[in-house]
PDB file of C-alpha atoms in Angstrom:
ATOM      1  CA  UNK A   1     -32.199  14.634  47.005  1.00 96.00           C
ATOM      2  CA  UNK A   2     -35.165  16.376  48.689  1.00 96.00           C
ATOM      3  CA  UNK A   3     -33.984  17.868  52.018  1.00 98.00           C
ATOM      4  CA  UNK A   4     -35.550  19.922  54.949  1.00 98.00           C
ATOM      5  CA  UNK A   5     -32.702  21.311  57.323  1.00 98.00           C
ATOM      6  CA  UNK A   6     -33.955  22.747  60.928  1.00 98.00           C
ATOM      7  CA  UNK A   7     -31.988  24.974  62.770  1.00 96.00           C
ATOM      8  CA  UNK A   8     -30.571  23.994  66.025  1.00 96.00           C
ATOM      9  CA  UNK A   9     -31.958  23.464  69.714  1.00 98.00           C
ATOM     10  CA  UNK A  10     -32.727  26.465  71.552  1.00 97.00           C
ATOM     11  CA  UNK A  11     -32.987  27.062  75.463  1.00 98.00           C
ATOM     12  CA  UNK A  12     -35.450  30.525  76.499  1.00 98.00           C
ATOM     13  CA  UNK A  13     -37.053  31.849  79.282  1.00 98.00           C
ATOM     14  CA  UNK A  14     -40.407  31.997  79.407  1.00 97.00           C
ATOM     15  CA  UNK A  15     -41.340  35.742  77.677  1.00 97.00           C
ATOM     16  CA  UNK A  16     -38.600  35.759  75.281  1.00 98.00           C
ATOM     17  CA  UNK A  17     -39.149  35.452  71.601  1.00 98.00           C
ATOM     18  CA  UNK A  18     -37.955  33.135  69.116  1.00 98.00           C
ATOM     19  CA  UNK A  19     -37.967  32.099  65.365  1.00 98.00           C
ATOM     20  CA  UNK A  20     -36.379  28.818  64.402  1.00 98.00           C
ATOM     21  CA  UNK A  21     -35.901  28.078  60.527  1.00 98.00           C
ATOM     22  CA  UNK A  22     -36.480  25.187  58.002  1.00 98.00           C
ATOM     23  CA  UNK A  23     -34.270  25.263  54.908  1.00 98.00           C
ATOM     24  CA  UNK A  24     -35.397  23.359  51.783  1.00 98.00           C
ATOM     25  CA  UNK A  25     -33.083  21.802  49.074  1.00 97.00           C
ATOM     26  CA  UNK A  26     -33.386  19.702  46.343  1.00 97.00           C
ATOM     27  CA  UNK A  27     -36.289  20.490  44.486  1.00 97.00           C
ATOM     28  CA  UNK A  28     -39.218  23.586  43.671  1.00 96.00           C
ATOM     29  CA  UNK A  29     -39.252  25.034  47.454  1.00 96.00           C
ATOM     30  CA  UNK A  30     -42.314  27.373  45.904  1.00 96.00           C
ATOM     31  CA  UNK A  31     -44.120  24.222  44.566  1.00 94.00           C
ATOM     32  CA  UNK A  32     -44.857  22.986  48.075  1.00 96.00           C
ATOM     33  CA  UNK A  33     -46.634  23.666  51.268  1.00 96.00           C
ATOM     34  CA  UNK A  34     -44.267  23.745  54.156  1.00 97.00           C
ATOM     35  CA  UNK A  35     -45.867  22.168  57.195  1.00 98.00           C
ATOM     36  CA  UNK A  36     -45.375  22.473  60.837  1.00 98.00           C
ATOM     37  CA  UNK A  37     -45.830  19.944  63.343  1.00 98.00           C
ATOM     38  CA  UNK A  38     -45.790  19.922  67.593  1.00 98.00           C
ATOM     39  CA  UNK A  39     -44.670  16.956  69.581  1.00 98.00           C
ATOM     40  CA  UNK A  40     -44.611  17.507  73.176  1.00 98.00           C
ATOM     41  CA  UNK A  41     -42.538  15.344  75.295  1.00 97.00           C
ATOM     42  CA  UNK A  42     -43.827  12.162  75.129  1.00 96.00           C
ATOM     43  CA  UNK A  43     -46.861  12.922  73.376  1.00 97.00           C
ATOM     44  CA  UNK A  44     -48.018  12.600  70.134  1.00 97.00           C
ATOM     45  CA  UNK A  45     -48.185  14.201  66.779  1.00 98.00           C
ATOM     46  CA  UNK A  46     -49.810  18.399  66.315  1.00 98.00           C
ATOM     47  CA  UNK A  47     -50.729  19.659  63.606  1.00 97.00           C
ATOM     48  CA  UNK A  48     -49.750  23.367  63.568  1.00 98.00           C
ATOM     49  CA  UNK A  49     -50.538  24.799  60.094  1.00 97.00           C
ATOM     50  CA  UNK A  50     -49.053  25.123  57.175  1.00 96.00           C
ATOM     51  CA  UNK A  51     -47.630  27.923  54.821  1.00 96.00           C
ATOM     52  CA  UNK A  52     -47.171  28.433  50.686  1.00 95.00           C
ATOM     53  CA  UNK A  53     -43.649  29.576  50.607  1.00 96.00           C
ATOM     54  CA  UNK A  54     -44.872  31.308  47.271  1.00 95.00           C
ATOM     55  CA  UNK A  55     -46.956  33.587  48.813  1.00 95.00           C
ATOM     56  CA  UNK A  56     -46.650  33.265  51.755  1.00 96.00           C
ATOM     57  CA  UNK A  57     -50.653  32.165  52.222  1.00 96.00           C
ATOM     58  CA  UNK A  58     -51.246  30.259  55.379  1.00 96.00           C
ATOM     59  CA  UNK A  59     -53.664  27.641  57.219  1.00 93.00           C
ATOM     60  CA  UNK A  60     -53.058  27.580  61.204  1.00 96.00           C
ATOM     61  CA  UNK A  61     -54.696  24.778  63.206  1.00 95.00           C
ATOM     62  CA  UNK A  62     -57.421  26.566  65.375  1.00 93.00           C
ATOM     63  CA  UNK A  63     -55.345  25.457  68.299  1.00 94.00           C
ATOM     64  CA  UNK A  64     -52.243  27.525  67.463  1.00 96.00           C
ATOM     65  CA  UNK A  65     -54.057  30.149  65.565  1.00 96.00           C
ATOM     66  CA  UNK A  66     -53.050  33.282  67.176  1.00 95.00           C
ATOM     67  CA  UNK A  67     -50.107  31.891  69.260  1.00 96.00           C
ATOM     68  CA  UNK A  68     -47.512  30.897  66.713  1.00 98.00           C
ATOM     69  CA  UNK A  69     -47.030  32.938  63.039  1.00 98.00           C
ATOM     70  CA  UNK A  70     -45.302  30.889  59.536  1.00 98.00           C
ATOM     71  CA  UNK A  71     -43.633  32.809  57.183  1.00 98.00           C
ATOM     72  CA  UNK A  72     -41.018  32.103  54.255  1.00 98.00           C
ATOM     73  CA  UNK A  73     -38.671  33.530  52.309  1.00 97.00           C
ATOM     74  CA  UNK A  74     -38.390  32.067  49.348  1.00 96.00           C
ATOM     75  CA  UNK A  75     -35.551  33.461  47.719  1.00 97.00           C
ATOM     76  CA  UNK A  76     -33.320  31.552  50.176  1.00 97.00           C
ATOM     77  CA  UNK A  77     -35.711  28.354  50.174  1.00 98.00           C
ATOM     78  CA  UNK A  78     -36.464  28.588  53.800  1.00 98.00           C
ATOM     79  CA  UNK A  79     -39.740  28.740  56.277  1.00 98.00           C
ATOM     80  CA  UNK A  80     -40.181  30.030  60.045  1.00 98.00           C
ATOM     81  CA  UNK A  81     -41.914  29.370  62.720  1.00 98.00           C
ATOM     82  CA  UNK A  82     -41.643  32.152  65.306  1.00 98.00           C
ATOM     83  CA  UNK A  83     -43.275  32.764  68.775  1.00 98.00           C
ATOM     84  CA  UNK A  84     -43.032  36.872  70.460  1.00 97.00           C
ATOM     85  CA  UNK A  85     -43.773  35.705  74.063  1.00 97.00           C
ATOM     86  CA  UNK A  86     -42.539  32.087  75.050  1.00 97.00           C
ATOM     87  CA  UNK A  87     -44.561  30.159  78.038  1.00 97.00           C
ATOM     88  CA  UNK A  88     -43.190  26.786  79.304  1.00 97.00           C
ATOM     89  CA  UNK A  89     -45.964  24.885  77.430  1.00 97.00           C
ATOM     90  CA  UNK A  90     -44.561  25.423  74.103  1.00 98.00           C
ATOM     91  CA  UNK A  91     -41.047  23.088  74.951  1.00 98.00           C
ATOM     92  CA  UNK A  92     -41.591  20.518  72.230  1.00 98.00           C
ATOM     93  CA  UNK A  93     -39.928  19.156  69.348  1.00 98.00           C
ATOM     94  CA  UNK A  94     -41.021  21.141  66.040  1.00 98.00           C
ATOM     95  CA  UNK A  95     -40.996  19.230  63.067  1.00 98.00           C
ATOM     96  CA  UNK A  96     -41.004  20.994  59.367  1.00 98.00           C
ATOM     97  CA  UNK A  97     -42.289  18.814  56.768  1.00 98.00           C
ATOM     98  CA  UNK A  98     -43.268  18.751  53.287  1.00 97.00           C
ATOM     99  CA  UNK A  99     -46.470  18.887  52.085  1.00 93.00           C
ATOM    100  CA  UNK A 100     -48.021  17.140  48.994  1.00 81.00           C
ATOM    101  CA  UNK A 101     -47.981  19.535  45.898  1.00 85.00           C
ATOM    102  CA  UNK A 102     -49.892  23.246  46.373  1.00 84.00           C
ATOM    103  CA  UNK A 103     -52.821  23.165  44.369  1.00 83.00           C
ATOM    104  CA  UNK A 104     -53.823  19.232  44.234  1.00 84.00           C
ATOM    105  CA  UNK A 105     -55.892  16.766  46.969  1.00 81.00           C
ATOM    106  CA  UNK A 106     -52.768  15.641  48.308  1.00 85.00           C
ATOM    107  CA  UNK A 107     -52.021  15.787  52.110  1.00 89.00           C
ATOM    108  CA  UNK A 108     -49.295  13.958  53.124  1.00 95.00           C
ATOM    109  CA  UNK A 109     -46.142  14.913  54.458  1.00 97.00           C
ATOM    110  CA  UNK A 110     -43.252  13.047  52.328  1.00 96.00           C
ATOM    111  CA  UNK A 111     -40.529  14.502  53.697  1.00 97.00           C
ATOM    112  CA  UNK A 112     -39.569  16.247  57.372  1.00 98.00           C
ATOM    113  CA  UNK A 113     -36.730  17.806  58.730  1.00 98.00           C
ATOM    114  CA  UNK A 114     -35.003  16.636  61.279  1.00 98.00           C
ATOM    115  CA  UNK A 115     -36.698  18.471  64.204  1.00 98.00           C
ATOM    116  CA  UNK A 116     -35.812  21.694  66.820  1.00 98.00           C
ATOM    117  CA  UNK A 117     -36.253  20.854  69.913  1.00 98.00           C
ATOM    118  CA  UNK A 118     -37.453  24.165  72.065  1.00 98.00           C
ATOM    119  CA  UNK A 119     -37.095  24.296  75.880  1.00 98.00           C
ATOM    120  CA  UNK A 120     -38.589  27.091  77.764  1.00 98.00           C
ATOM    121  CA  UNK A 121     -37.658  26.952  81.410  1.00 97.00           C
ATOM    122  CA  UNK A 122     -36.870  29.933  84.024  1.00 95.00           C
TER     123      UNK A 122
ATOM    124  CA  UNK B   1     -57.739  14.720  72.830  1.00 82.00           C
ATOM    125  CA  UNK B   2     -57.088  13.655  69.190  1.00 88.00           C
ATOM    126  CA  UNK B   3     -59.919  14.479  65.887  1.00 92.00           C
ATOM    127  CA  UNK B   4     -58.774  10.792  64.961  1.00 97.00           C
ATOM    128  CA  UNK B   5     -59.257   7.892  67.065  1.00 97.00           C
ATOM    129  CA  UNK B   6     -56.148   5.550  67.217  1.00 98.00           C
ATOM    130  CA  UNK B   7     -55.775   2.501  70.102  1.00 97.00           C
ATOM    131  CA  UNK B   8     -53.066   3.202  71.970  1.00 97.00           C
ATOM    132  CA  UNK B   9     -51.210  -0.164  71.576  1.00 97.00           C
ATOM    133  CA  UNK B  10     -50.951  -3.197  69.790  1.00 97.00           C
ATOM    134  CA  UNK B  11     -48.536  -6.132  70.217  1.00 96.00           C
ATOM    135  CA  UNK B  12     -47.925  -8.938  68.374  1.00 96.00           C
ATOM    136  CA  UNK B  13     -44.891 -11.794  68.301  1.00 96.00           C
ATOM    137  CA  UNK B  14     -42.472 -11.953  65.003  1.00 97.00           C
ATOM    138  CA  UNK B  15     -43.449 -12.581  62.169  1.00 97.00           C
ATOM    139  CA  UNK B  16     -47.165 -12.011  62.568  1.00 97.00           C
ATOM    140  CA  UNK B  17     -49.650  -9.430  61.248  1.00 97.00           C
ATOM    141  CA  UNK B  18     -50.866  -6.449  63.206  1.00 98.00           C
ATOM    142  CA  UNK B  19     -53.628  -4.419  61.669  1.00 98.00           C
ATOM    143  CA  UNK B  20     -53.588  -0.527  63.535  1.00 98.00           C
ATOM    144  CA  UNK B  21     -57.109   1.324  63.511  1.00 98.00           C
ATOM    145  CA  UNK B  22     -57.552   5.051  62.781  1.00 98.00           C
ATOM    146  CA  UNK B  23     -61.562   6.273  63.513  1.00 98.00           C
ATOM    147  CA  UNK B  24     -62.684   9.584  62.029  1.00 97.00           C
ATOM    148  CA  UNK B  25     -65.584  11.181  60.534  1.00 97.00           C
ATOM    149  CA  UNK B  26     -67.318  12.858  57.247  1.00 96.00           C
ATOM    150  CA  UNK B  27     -65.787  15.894  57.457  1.00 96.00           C
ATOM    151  CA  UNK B  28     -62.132  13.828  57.487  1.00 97.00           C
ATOM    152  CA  UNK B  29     -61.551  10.690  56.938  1.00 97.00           C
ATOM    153  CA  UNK B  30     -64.524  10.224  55.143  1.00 96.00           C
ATOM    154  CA  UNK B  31     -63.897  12.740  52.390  1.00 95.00           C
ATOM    155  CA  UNK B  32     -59.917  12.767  52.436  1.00 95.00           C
ATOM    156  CA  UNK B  33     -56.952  10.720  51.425  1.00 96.00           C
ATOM    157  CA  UNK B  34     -55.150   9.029  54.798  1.00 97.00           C
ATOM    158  CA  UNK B  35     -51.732   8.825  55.461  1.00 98.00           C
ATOM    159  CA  UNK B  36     -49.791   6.828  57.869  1.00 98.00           C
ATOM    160  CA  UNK B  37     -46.386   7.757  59.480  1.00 98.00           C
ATOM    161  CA  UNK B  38     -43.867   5.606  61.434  1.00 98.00           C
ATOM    162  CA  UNK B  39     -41.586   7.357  64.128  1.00 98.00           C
ATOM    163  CA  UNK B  40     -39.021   5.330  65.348  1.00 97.00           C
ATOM    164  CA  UNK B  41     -37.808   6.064  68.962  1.00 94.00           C
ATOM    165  CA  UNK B  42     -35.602   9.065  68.836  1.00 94.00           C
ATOM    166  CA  UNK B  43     -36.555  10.079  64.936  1.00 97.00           C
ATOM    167  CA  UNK B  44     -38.635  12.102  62.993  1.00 98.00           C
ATOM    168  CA  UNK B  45     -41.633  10.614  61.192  1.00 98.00           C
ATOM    169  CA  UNK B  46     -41.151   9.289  57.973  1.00 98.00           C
ATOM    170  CA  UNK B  47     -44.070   8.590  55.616  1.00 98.00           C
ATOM    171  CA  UNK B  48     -45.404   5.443  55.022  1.00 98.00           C
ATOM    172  CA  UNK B  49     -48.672   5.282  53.325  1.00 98.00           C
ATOM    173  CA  UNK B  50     -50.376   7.964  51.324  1.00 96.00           C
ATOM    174  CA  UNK B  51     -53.655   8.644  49.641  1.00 95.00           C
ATOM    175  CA  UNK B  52     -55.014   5.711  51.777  1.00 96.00           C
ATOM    176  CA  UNK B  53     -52.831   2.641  50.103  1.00 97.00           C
ATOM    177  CA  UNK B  54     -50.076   3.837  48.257  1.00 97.00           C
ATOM    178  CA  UNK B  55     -46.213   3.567  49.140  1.00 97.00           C
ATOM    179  CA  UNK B  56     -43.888   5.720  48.638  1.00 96.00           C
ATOM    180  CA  UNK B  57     -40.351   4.247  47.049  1.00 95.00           C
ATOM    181  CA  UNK B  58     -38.185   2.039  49.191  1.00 95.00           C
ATOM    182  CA  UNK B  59     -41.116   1.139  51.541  1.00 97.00           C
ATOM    183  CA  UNK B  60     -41.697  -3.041  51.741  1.00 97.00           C
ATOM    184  CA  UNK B  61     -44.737  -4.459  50.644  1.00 96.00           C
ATOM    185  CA  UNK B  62     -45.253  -5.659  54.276  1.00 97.00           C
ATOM    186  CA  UNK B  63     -46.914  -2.345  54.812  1.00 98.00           C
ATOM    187  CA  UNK B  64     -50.350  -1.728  53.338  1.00 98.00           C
ATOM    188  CA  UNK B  65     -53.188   0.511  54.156  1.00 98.00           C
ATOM    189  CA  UNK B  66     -56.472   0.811  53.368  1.00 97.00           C
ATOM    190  CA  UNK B  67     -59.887   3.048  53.738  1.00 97.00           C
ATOM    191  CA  UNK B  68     -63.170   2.635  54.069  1.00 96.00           C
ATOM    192  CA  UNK B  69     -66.165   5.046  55.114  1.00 97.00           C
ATOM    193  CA  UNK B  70     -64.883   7.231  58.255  1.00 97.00           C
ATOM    194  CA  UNK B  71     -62.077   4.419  59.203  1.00 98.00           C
ATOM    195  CA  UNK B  72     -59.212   3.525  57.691  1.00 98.00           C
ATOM    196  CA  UNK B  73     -56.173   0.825  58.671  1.00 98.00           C
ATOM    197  CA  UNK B  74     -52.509   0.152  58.874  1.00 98.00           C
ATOM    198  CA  UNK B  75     -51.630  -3.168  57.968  1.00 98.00           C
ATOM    199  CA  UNK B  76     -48.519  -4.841  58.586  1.00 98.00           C
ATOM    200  CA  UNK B  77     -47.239  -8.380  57.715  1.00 97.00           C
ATOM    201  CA  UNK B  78     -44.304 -10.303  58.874  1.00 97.00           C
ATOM    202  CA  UNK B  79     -43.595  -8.625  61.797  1.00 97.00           C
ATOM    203  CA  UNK B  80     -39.975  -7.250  63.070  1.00 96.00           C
ATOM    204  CA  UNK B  81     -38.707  -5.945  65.633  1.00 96.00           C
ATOM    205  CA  UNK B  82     -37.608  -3.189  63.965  1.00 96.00           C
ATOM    206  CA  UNK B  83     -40.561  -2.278  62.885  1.00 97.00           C
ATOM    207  CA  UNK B  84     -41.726  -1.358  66.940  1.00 97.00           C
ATOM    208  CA  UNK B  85     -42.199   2.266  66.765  1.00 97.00           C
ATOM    209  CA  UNK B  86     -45.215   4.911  67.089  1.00 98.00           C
ATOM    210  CA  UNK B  87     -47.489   4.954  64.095  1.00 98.00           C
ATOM    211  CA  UNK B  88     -49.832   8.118  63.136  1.00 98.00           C
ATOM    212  CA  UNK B  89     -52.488   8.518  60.693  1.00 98.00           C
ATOM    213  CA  UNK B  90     -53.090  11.825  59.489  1.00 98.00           C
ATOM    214  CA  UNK B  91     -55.357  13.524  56.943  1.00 97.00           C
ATOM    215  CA  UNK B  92     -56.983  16.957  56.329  1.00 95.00           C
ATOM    216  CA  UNK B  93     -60.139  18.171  58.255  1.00 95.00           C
ATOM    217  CA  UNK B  94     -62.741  19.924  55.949  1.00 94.00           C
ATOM    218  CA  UNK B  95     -64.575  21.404  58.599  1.00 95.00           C
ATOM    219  CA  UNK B  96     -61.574  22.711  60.711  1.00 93.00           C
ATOM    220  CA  UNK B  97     -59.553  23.517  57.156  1.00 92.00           C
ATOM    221  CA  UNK B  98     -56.659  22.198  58.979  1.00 94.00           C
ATOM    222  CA  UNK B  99     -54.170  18.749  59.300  1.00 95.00           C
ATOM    223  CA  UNK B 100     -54.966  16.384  61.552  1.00 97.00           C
ATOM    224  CA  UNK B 101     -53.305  13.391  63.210  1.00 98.00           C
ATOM    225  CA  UNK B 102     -54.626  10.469  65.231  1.00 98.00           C
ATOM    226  CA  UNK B 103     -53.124  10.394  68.896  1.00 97.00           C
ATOM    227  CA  UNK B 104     -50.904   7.454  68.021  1.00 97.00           C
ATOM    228  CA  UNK B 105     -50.267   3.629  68.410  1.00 98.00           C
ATOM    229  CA  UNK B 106     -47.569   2.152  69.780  1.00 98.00           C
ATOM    230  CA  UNK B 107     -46.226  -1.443  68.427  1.00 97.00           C
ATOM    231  CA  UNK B 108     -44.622  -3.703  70.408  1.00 97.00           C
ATOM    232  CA  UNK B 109     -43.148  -6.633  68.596  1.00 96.00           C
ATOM    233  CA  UNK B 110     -42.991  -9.449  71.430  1.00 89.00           C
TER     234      UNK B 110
END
């Protein structure tokens, strides 16, 4: 069974750092982009980039470009997505998801974790 | 503001059809597979259409999708009232080489 596991919720101030995980199971973690995805409270779906856990290659939305960095480890199966200096803007839920297969057309997300939610307040 | 153009709400009573809208252009929708996603309150997405009309397993036949030119649609038959949730479409920007998502439609099921 294909699973994405998020780490828990977090609550930082605004400058602190962070880097919250995504843990894949249950089939080739290095055979798939890893996706990440911003909802703000009670707002819709971001696109945030993506990363090949293989190499480690990523895309980042020209919104978060710059803001945000993915990276992966693939010997333990697992992506992050890690801020160095927090503001309150970025409280949101962060989804991980799976992309469709690295190196064909596809571009759906089949399967997502089951979110982080980040709060940043003083 | 959202590169794809959804309307923020439809309704519609039991058992009815509700057909959800998702605008783009050339450098997405026109030249890339959609998908559509359904978030329950309180959930994550979960996928329900992909490369424009296909289902993945376990999803009903009641929802169907399909593209054409810079638009594409979410069909859904036999309405529920489980089925009220948000619903995204979503597919790849050329031009931006990035995702992107439509702002989201919200289904009420009267």
């Amino acid at each position: 069974e294909v699973q994405l596991v998020q780490s828990g919720a977090e609550v930082k101030k605004p400058g602190e750092s962070l880097r919250i995980s995504c843990k894949g199971s249950g089939y080739s973690f290095t055979g798939y982009w890893i996706t990440w995805v911003r909802q703000m409270p009670g707002k819709g779906l971001e696109w945030m980039g993506r990363i090949d856990p293989d190499d480690s290659y990523t895309n980042y939305s020209p919104s978060f470009q710059g803001h945000v960095t993915m990276s992966a480890d693939k010997s333990i199966s697992t992506a992050y997505l890690q801020w160095s200096t927090l503001k309150a803007s970025d409280t949101a839920m962060y989804y991980c998801a799976r992309h469709g297969p690295i190196g064909t057309s596809s571009n759906y997300l089949d399967y997502w974790g089951q979110g982080a939610l980040v709060t940043v307040s003083s | 503001q959202s590169v794809l153009t959804q309307p923020p709400s439809v309704s519609a009573a039991p058992g009815q059809k509700v057909t959800i809208s998702c605008s783009g252009s050339s450098s997405n929708i026109g030249n890339n597979y959609v998908s559509w996603y359904q978030q329950l309150p309180g959930t994550a997405p979960k996928l329900l259409i992909y490369e424009n009309n296909k289902r993945p397993s376990g999803i009903p036949d009641r929802f169907s999708g399909s593209k054409s030119g810079t638009s594409a649609t979410l069909a859904i038959t036999g309405l529920q009232t489980g089925d009220e949730a948000d619903y995204y479409c979503g597919t790849w920007d050329s031009s931006l080489s990035a995702g992107v998502f439509g702002g989201g439609t919200d289904l009420t099921v009267l």
